[in-house]
Every structure is written in C-alpha cells, then in structure tokens.
Coordinates of C-alpha atoms and ligand atoms in Angstrom, one line a residue:
M1 CA 15.6 -5.9 -26.5
A2 CA 14.3 -5.8 -23.2
R3 CA 11.6 -7.9 -21.3
I4 CA 9.3 -5.5 -19.7
V5 CA 6.3 -6.0 -17.3
M6 CA 3.9 -2.8 -17.5
K7 CA 1.2 -2.4 -14.6
F8 CA -1.7 -0.1 -15.2
G9 CA -3.7 1.0 -12.0
G10 CA -7.5 1.7 -11.8
T11 CA -7.7 5.2 -12.9
S12 CA -5.6 4.3 -16.0
V13 CA -8.1 1.7 -17.1
G14 CA -11.1 3.7 -15.7
D15 CA -13.0 3.8 -19.0
I16 CA -12.8 2.5 -22.6
E17 CA -11.1 5.5 -23.9
R18 CA -8.3 5.2 -21.3
I19 CA -8.1 1.4 -22.1
K20 CA -7.4 2.3 -25.8
T21 CA -4.8 4.7 -24.5
V22 CA -3.1 1.9 -22.6
A23 CA -3.2 -0.3 -25.6
R24 CA -1.2 2.3 -27.5
R25 CA 1.3 2.6 -24.8
V26 CA 1.6 -1.1 -24.7
K27 CA 1.8 -1.4 -28.5
A28 CA 4.7 1.4 -28.6
E29 CA 6.9 -0.9 -26.3
V30 CA 6.1 -3.9 -28.5
E31 CA 7.0 -1.9 -31.7
A32 CA 10.3 -0.8 -30.0
G33 CA 11.3 -4.7 -30.0
H34 CA 10.5 -5.4 -26.4
E35 CA 8.9 -8.5 -24.9
V36 CA 6.0 -7.2 -22.8
A37 CA 3.7 -8.7 -20.3
V38 CA 0.9 -6.5 -18.9
V39 CA -0.7 -6.4 -15.6
V40 CA -4.0 -4.5 -14.8
S41 CA -6.1 -3.4 -12.0
A42 CA -10.0 -3.1 -11.9
M43 CA -11.5 0.1 -13.2
S44 CA -11.2 2.8 -10.8
G45 CA -14.2 2.6 -8.1
T46 CA -15.1 -0.9 -9.0
T47 CA -13.2 -2.9 -6.1
N48 CA -14.7 -0.5 -3.7
Q49 CA -18.0 -1.0 -5.1
L50 CA -17.5 -4.8 -4.7
V51 CA -16.4 -4.6 -1.3
A52 CA -19.3 -2.5 -0.4
W53 CA -21.6 -5.1 -1.6
C54 CA -19.8 -7.8 0.4
R55 CA -20.3 -5.7 3.5
E56 CA -24.1 -5.0 2.7
A57 CA -24.8 -8.7 2.2
D58 CA -23.3 -9.5 5.5
L59 CA -21.0 -7.4 7.8
V60 CA -19.1 -10.4 8.8
H61 CA -18.8 -12.4 5.4
D62 CA -16.9 -15.5 4.4
A63 CA -13.5 -14.4 3.1
R64 CA -13.4 -17.0 0.5
E65 CA -16.7 -15.6 -1.2
Y66 CA -15.3 -12.0 -0.5
D67 CA -12.4 -13.0 -2.8
T68 CA -14.7 -14.4 -5.3
V69 CA -16.6 -11.3 -5.6
V70 CA -13.7 -8.7 -5.4
A71 CA -11.4 -10.5 -7.9
S72 CA -14.0 -10.0 -10.5
G73 CA -13.2 -6.5 -11.3
E74 CA -9.8 -7.4 -12.8
Q75 CA -11.5 -9.9 -14.9
V76 CA -13.4 -7.4 -16.9
T77 CA -10.2 -5.1 -17.6
V78 CA -8.0 -7.8 -18.7
G79 CA -10.6 -9.0 -21.3
L80 CA -11.2 -5.3 -22.5
L81 CA -7.5 -4.6 -22.8
A82 CA -6.9 -7.8 -24.7
I83 CA -9.6 -6.8 -27.0
A84 CA -8.2 -3.1 -27.4
L85 CA -4.8 -4.6 -28.2
Q86 CA -6.1 -7.1 -30.8
A87 CA -8.1 -4.2 -32.5
I88 CA -4.7 -2.2 -33.0
G89 CA -3.1 -5.3 -34.3
V90 CA -1.2 -6.5 -31.3
P91 CA -1.7 -10.1 -30.5
A92 CA -2.8 -10.5 -26.9
R93 CA -4.5 -12.8 -24.7
S94 CA -6.1 -12.4 -21.3
W95 CA -4.9 -14.5 -18.0
L96 CA -6.7 -14.9 -14.9
G97 CA -4.7 -15.7 -11.5
W98 CA -5.8 -19.2 -11.7
Q99 CA -5.0 -19.9 -15.4
I100 CA -1.4 -18.9 -14.9
P101 CA -1.4 -20.1 -12.1
F102 CA -0.4 -17.5 -9.7
R103 CA -0.1 -19.7 -6.6
T104 CA -0.9 -18.2 -3.2
D105 CA -1.4 -19.3 0.4
D106 CA -5.0 -19.5 1.6
A107 CA -5.1 -16.2 3.8
H108 CA -8.1 -15.0 1.9
G109 CA -8.3 -11.1 1.5
R110 CA -4.6 -10.7 2.1
A111 CA -3.1 -13.9 0.4
R112 CA 0.6 -14.0 -0.1
I113 CA 2.4 -15.1 -3.5
E114 CA 4.0 -18.4 -3.3
G115 CA 4.8 -19.2 -6.9
I116 CA 4.2 -18.3 -10.4
E117 CA 4.4 -20.2 -13.5
G118 CA 6.0 -18.2 -16.1
A119 CA 6.9 -20.8 -18.8
E120 CA 3.8 -20.7 -21.0
L121 CA 3.7 -16.9 -20.8
L122 CA 7.4 -16.7 -21.8
T123 CA 6.7 -19.0 -24.6
R124 CA 4.0 -16.9 -26.0
M125 CA 6.0 -13.6 -25.4
G126 CA 8.8 -15.0 -27.5
R127 CA 6.3 -15.3 -30.3
G128 CA 5.4 -11.7 -29.8
E129 CA 2.2 -12.3 -27.9
V130 CA 1.2 -10.0 -25.0
P131 CA -0.2 -11.7 -21.9
V132 CA -2.6 -9.5 -20.2
V133 CA -2.5 -10.6 -16.7
A134 CA -5.3 -10.0 -14.0
G135 CA -3.7 -8.2 -11.0
F136 CA -4.6 -8.5 -7.2
Q137 CA -5.6 -12.3 -7.7
G138 CA -4.3 -15.8 -7.3
V139 CA -5.3 -19.4 -6.6
S140 CA -5.1 -21.0 -3.0
P141 CA -3.7 -24.5 -2.5
T142 CA -7.2 -25.9 -2.5
G143 CA -8.0 -24.2 -5.8
R144 CA -10.1 -21.2 -4.6
I145 CA -9.6 -17.8 -5.9
T146 CA -7.7 -15.5 -3.5
T147 CA -6.9 -11.7 -3.5
L148 CA -3.8 -10.2 -2.3
G149 CA -5.0 -7.1 -0.3
R150 CA -6.0 -3.6 -1.4
G151 CA -3.7 -2.0 -3.8
G152 CA -2.4 -5.7 -4.6
S153 CA -1.9 -5.3 -8.3
D154 CA 1.5 -3.6 -7.8
T155 CA 2.5 -6.6 -6.0
S156 CA 1.2 -8.9 -8.8
A157 CA 3.3 -7.0 -11.3
V158 CA 6.7 -7.0 -9.3
A159 CA 6.1 -10.8 -8.7
L160 CA 5.3 -11.4 -12.4
A161 CA 8.4 -9.5 -13.4
A162 CA 10.6 -11.5 -10.7
A163 CA 9.1 -14.8 -12.2
L164 CA 9.7 -13.7 -15.9
H165 CA 13.3 -12.4 -15.1
A166 CA 12.0 -9.1 -16.6
D167 CA 14.4 -6.3 -17.1
R168 CA 12.0 -3.7 -15.8
C169 CA 8.7 -3.5 -14.2
D170 CA 7.1 -0.1 -15.0
I171 CA 4.1 0.9 -12.7
Y172 CA 1.8 3.2 -14.7
T173 CA -0.5 5.3 -12.6
D174 CA -2.3 8.7 -12.4
V175 CA 0.6 10.7 -11.1
D176 CA 4.0 10.9 -12.7
G177 CA 6.1 9.3 -10.0
V178 CA 6.7 9.1 -6.4
Y179 CA 6.5 12.5 -4.7
T180 CA 7.9 13.9 -1.4
T181 CA 4.3 13.4 -0.2
D182 CA 0.9 13.0 -1.7
P183 CA 0.6 15.6 -4.6
R184 CA -3.1 15.7 -4.2
I185 CA -3.0 17.2 -0.7
V186 CA 0.3 19.3 -1.0
A187 CA 0.5 21.3 -4.2
K188 CA 4.1 22.0 -3.5
A189 CA 5.2 18.2 -3.3
R190 CA 8.2 17.5 -5.5
K191 CA 8.7 14.6 -7.8
L192 CA 11.7 12.5 -6.8
D193 CA 13.9 11.1 -9.5
K194 CA 14.9 8.3 -7.4
I195 CA 14.1 6.8 -4.0
T196 CA 15.7 3.9 -2.0
F197 CA 13.9 0.8 -1.5
E198 CA 14.0 1.4 2.4
E199 CA 12.3 4.7 2.1
M200 CA 9.9 3.6 -0.3
L201 CA 9.0 0.6 2.0
E202 CA 8.4 3.1 4.8
M203 CA 6.5 5.5 2.8
A204 CA 4.2 2.7 1.5
S205 CA 3.6 1.0 4.9
L206 CA 2.8 4.3 6.4
G207 CA 0.2 5.3 4.0
A208 CA 1.4 6.4 0.6
K209 CA -0.7 4.5 -1.6
V210 CA 1.4 4.7 -4.7
L211 CA 2.9 1.4 -4.4
Q212 CA 1.6 -1.5 -2.1
T213 CA 4.1 -2.4 0.5
R214 CA 4.4 -5.9 -0.4
S215 CA 5.5 -5.0 -3.8
V216 CA 8.3 -3.0 -2.4
E217 CA 9.4 -6.0 -0.3
M218 CA 9.4 -8.2 -3.2
A219 CA 11.3 -5.9 -5.6
M220 CA 13.9 -5.6 -2.8
K221 CA 14.2 -9.4 -2.4
H222 CA 14.3 -10.1 -6.0
G223 CA 16.1 -7.0 -7.3
V224 CA 13.4 -6.0 -9.7
R225 CA 13.8 -2.6 -11.2
V226 CA 10.7 -0.6 -10.5
Q227 CA 9.7 2.6 -12.0
V228 CA 6.7 4.4 -11.2
R229 CA 5.3 6.6 -14.0
S230 CA 2.0 8.3 -15.6
T231 CA 0.0 6.6 -18.2
F232 CA -1.0 10.0 -19.3
S233 CA 2.3 11.8 -20.0
D234 CA 5.8 10.9 -21.2
A235 CA 7.5 12.6 -18.2
P236 CA 10.1 10.4 -16.7
G237 CA 8.9 8.8 -13.5
T238 CA 10.8 7.6 -10.3
L239 CA 13.0 4.8 -9.9
V240 CA 13.2 2.8 -6.9
V241 CA 16.9 1.9 -6.3
D242 CA 19.6 0.8 -3.8
E243 CA 20.9 3.4 -1.3
D244 CA 24.4 3.7 -3.0
E245 CA 22.7 4.8 -6.1
I246 CA 21.5 8.1 -4.5
M247 CA 24.3 10.7 -4.4
E248 CA 22.7 13.4 -2.4
Q249 CA 20.7 12.5 0.5
K250 CA 18.3 14.8 2.4
L251 CA 17.7 14.0 6.0
V252 CA 13.9 13.7 5.5
S253 CA 12.9 12.6 2.1
G254 CA 9.2 12.4 2.4
I255 CA 6.1 12.7 4.6
A256 CA 3.4 10.1 4.6
Y257 CA -0.1 9.9 6.1
S258 CA -2.6 7.3 6.8
R259 CA -6.2 8.1 7.7
D260 CA -6.9 4.3 8.2
E261 CA -6.2 4.4 12.1
A262 CA -8.3 3.9 15.3
K263 CA -7.1 4.7 18.9
I264 CA -8.1 2.5 21.7
T265 CA -7.5 3.4 25.4
L266 CA -7.6 1.0 28.1
V267 CA -8.2 3.4 31.3
R268 CA -6.6 2.4 34.5
V269 CA -5.2 -1.0 33.7
P270 CA -3.7 -2.5 36.9
D271 CA 0.1 -2.1 36.8
H272 CA 1.5 -5.7 37.2
P273 CA 3.3 -8.2 35.1
G274 CA 1.4 -10.0 32.5
I275 CA -1.0 -7.4 31.6
A276 CA 0.3 -6.5 28.1
A277 CA -0.1 -10.3 27.2
H278 CA -3.6 -10.4 28.2
V279 CA -4.4 -7.4 26.1
F280 CA -2.4 -8.2 23.0
G281 CA -2.5 -11.9 23.1
P282 CA -6.3 -12.3 22.4
L283 CA -5.9 -9.4 19.7
A284 CA -3.2 -11.2 17.8
Q285 CA -5.2 -14.4 17.9
A286 CA -8.2 -12.5 16.4
G287 CA -6.0 -11.5 13.6
V288 CA -5.9 -7.7 14.8
N289 CA -2.7 -5.8 13.8
V290 CA -1.5 -3.5 16.5
D291 CA 0.6 -0.6 15.5
M292 CA 1.6 2.3 17.8
I293 CA 1.6 1.6 21.5
V294 CA 2.0 3.8 24.6
Q295 CA 1.7 3.0 28.4
N296 CA 1.3 6.1 30.7
V297 CA 2.0 6.0 34.2
S298 CA -0.9 7.4 36.1
E299 CA -0.8 9.7 39.1
D300 CA -0.9 7.1 41.7
G301 CA 1.6 5.0 40.2
R302 CA -0.6 2.0 40.4
A303 CA -2.9 1.9 37.6
T304 CA -1.9 2.9 34.1
D305 CA -3.5 3.9 30.9
L306 CA -2.6 1.7 27.9
T307 CA -3.1 3.4 24.4
F308 CA -2.7 1.6 21.0
T309 CA -3.6 2.0 17.5
V310 CA -5.3 -0.6 15.2
G311 CA -6.6 -0.2 11.5
K312 CA -10.0 1.4 11.4
A313 CA -11.6 -1.4 9.8
D314 CA -10.6 -3.6 12.9
M315 CA -11.8 -1.3 15.6
E316 CA -15.1 -3.0 16.2
R317 CA -13.6 -6.4 16.3
A318 CA -10.8 -5.3 18.5
L319 CA -13.5 -3.7 20.9
A320 CA -15.3 -7.1 20.8
V321 CA -12.2 -9.0 21.7
L322 CA -11.1 -6.7 24.4
D323 CA -14.7 -6.9 25.9
G324 CA -14.2 -10.7 26.0
A325 CA -11.1 -10.3 27.9
R326 CA -12.2 -7.7 30.3
A327 CA -12.2 -9.8 33.4
Q328 CA -8.5 -10.8 32.9
I329 CA -7.3 -7.3 32.0
G330 CA -9.3 -5.6 34.9
C331 CA -9.4 -2.0 33.3
E332 CA -11.7 0.6 34.3
R333 CA -13.0 1.5 30.8
V334 CA -12.2 1.1 27.3
D335 CA -12.3 4.3 24.9
A336 CA -12.1 4.2 21.2
D337 CA -11.6 6.9 18.7
P338 CA -11.7 6.4 14.8
N339 CA -11.1 10.1 14.0
V340 CA -7.3 9.9 14.3
A341 CA -4.5 9.9 11.6
K342 CA -0.9 9.1 11.5
V343 CA 1.4 11.4 10.1
S344 CA 5.1 10.3 9.4
A345 CA 8.5 11.8 8.4
I346 CA 10.7 9.3 6.5
G347 CA 14.4 9.6 5.6
V348 CA 17.6 7.2 5.7
G349 CA 19.5 10.4 6.8
M350 CA 17.6 10.3 10.1
R351 CA 20.1 7.4 11.1
S352 CA 23.0 9.7 11.3
H353 CA 21.3 12.7 12.6
A354 CA 19.6 13.7 16.0
G355 CA 17.1 16.5 16.4
I356 CA 14.5 15.6 13.5
A357 CA 12.0 14.5 15.9
S358 CA 12.1 17.5 18.2
Q359 CA 11.9 19.6 14.9
M360 CA 8.7 17.7 14.0
F361 CA 7.0 18.5 17.7
D362 CA 7.9 22.1 17.5
A363 CA 6.5 22.4 13.8
L364 CA 3.2 20.7 15.0
A365 CA 3.0 22.8 18.3
R366 CA 3.4 26.0 16.3
K367 CA 0.3 25.0 14.4
G368 CA -1.4 24.0 17.6
I369 CA -1.8 20.3 16.6
N370 CA -1.8 17.9 19.6
I371 CA 0.3 14.8 19.3
M372 CA -1.5 11.6 20.8
V373 CA 1.0 9.0 20.3
I374 CA 4.6 9.0 18.9
S375 CA 6.6 6.1 17.4
T376 CA 10.0 6.0 15.9
S377 CA 12.3 3.6 14.1
E378 CA 15.7 4.0 12.4
I379 CA 14.5 6.0 9.5
K380 CA 11.1 7.3 10.4
I381 CA 9.0 9.2 13.0
S382 CA 5.3 8.9 13.3
V383 CA 2.7 11.0 15.3
L384 CA -0.8 10.2 15.9
V385 CA -3.2 13.5 15.6
A386 CA -6.8 14.3 15.4
E387 CA -7.9 13.2 11.8
E388 CA -9.2 16.9 11.1
Y389 CA -5.6 18.1 11.3
T390 CA -4.1 15.6 8.8
E391 CA -3.8 18.1 6.0
L392 CA -2.5 20.9 8.0
A393 CA 0.1 18.6 9.7
V394 CA 1.4 17.1 6.3
R395 CA 1.7 20.5 4.8
A396 CA 3.4 22.1 8.1
L397 CA 6.1 19.2 8.1
H398 CA 6.7 19.0 4.2
A399 CA 7.5 22.9 4.7
E400 CA 9.6 22.4 8.0
Y401 CA 12.0 19.8 6.4
G402 CA 12.5 21.8 3.4
L403 CA 10.6 19.7 1.0
D404 CA 8.4 22.4 -0.7
A405 CA 9.0 23.0 -4.3
A406 CA 10.1 26.7 -4.9
Ligands
ADP501 P1 -3.3 3.0 -9.0 O1 -4.9 2.9 -9.2 O2 -2.8 3.5 -10.2 O3 -2.9 1.9 -8.4 P2 -3.4 4.5 -6.5 O4 -4.4 5.3 -6.2 O5 -3.3 3.2 -5.9 O6 -3.3 4.3 -8.1 O7 -2.0 5.2 -6.1 C1 -1.7 6.5 -6.7 C2 -2.0 7.5 -5.8 O8 -1.1 7.6 -4.6 C3 -1.9 9.1 -6.3 O9 -3.0 9.3 -6.9 C4 -1.7 9.9 -4.9 O10 -2.7 10.5 -4.5 C5 -1.1 8.8 -4.0 N1 -0.1 9.2 -3.3 C6 0.2 9.1 -2.0 N2 1.3 9.5 -1.6 C7 1.9 9.7 -2.7 C8 3.3 10.1 -3.1 N3 4.2 10.2 -1.8 N4 3.6 10.0 -4.3 C9 2.8 9.8 -5.2 N5 1.5 9.4 -5.0 C10 1.1 9.4 -3.8
LIG502 N1 -8.3 -3.4 -7.7 C1 -7.6 -3.7 -6.5 C2 -7.9 -2.6 -5.4 O1 -8.7 -1.5 -5.7 C3 -6.2 -3.9 -6.6 C4 -5.3 -2.8 -7.1 O2 -5.9 -1.7 -7.5 O3 -4.2 -2.8 -7.0 O4 -7.6 -2.6 -4.3
MG503 MG1 -2.7 1.2 -6.4

C-alpha cells in the first residue's frame, strides 16, 4: 500500500465527462489499496476568465479581492469531483484552502505556502475517505483567501504530498509527460522517461508550463517523488529525479520558450557609478522583476544604452516607475517592446562542455533570426528574439541539438 497525491489540471477537469473520467482513475488507485488525496485545478479557461473580469472591473485592482475572485474556480471542481466520486461508491469530501488550512504568507496573487495541517486528512484517509483538495489557494495570516500564482495547483499538490509524507505525487495533465520541448509546437518533441530536478526547475522557470517552478523547488527540498503523466492514457509518464539516477546524459536535454516577456531600453544613459541603482532600485521597490540585462557601450564611450526584460504584464508599471525616476536616471529616451520572446536551451551537460552557446547562435543565424539579448547560467543559455520567430527558433534549436524524434 502506498500513500499517493493525485493532481488533475484544468483540461483534465474541463467538463463533467472528464471529471467522471478522473473519478474512475482515482477509484482505480483506491481499489488497488492505496490511500489517496486528490488536488484539482479549475476547469480549463475558468481562471483566465476570472482574471479578465478583475481587469475589466478595474485595471489596477485590490490584490485581496483578485484572490477572492480567482480562487473560486477551484471551489467548483472540488465539489463536482467529490460528487462524481461518491456516485461511483468512493467516500470523498471536498476541502478548500482555509478549511485544511493551507497556510500562506500574505503576498496576494503569488503567495507562498508556510504550512499545511495534514492530521485531519490523514485520519480520514486512514478510514478510506478521499480528500479532494482545492489547488491554487490558501489562507493568509489574517484569514483572507490567497492564491499561489498561475499554475499554482502543481505546488499545492507537491506541498500536500510533503505534508502527508506521501510516497508519490502524480501530476495528471493533458500531455503524457515532460517532453524535450512543448509538444504542441514541435511535433518531433520526445517524451523524457526521467528529468533531473535541476533541469526541470530551469525548464519551468524558462517557460515550460507543464510544472509550476515552485512545485519543482518544493519537490527538491522535501524529496517528493513527482511523476508527470496523462489523464487520458495509461502511458508511463516522466519521473523527476536526482542527477545520479540518470545514466546517459545529453548535453542539451530541452528547449523552453516564454512569450511572457517585454524589452525595455533606456537610450543614452550617462555612464557613471550609481546609475544601475537608480534604475533597478525603484523597479524592485515596485515589485517589478527584472530578468535579462545588457549594457551596451555607445560610440562616444560616454553614454550607454541599458536594455533589460520584465514580464509582459509588468511592462506598463515598469514604464511608469521609470518615468518617475527619469530625472535621476537622466537618459535620452525609454523604448519598450512587448513583442519579444525568450528561447532557452537547458542541460546539466553544459557544465562540462564548451561550444553549446556558439552552436545556438550559429543555428539562429542560419534561420536569419536576430538575437537581442543573451543570458547564460551554469546549465542554460537564453536568447531574446522577436516574438514572431518563437516557433522557428524553438524548432531550429531542437533539431540543432539532436533532440528531434526520428
Ligand atoms: P494543466 O492544466 O494540466 O496544469 P498546463 O497547461 O498547465 O496543464 O501544462 C501542460 C502544458 O504544458 C501542455 O499542454 C504543453 O503544451 C505545455 N508544455 C510546455 N512545455 C512542455 C514540455 N517541455 N513538456 C510537456 N508539456 C509542455
Ligand atoms: N487554475 C489556476 C490557473 O489556471 C491554477 C492551476 O491551474 O494550476 O492558474
Ligand atoms: Mg498547470
């Protein structure tokens, strides 16, 4: 007998038929003798709609009320799945974040989990009941509803698995595992049997939606055994494992992309100490995350261009902040471009091999794709390109590094 957390994403609970399919999958694990807790997302499309309504009501809205609205999607699916389970003879009960409770900090819209009370759930699981837990949501220290950031149900599931000391956390989704790149844009993407925590962390943070970044961090920290697999087939999924569990290692194991980028350039910034602080200090204070940064030397050597990227949703806010700091920065002009994408190659093999970056630049050049910004770390290389070239760049790199399926 094992203790399992099963998580089902939005597409998997997208309509009543699918919720019934999920109920049958859960029943099969219960009948195999396992103790099971389930975490679900909102029906696909629901959270997007709820977010859009908040924006429509007021573009700059109260983050606490945003959470009240967007957390509602998961309330529907936990109730429906509990009903579907009961209908096929599986004792089940729904749980919202505050009922467990799933304690978080008060960073509304991107809250971090601080602790989960698992005792009551464990008692009930011991009696054969299946808790159906709302993903994505928690409760703040002052008792308000919080949400964990988009895609946060993955993190709910891994955190619950850690709190319940589960043997496994199975993430059921609409693809049958983690692929070498998004299988929806590269038909030749290959499913990986295993991927290391480090690579999965990079893939997730560089745009592969299949797992939320924080869920991978959490799994790494608590040693949770995570498997990504399909709700709609019995094909074996992808295990996220420690590096020493992988025998043969490719230099590059995956390509990720993110269209959630915007590029900002400060034109002709005076070249003297303290400028970077004047630019990035106010942005940090406003909660704008800055990602890639390059500073060019201009022709006369006195004033330079400073280019960096922020999340697309933060672009307007960043521009407003920079406008406020304009006098201190003293640049000639601020340019902004939301039509950019970040394309990245990831692989632990890069640690010990040179030449992977130049191979990337060659492959993109052959396709006539201009690189705007480059950033590297130990196990990844990212480039910023015009958004219209995203798919072309991903496909070119996937082929270049020998990842295409035969
Ligand atoms: P869920 O609603 O189940 O949480 P998501 O949409 O959040 O599902 O994540 C699954 C999606 O992630 C897939 O449909 C796929 O398009 C996308 N994806 C991006 N990169 C990858 C990858 N490397 N491997 C698998 N899926 C990926
Ligand atoms: N429903 C939430 C979202 O769409 C959480 C999740 O799906 O993981 O972001
Ligand atoms: Mg998801």
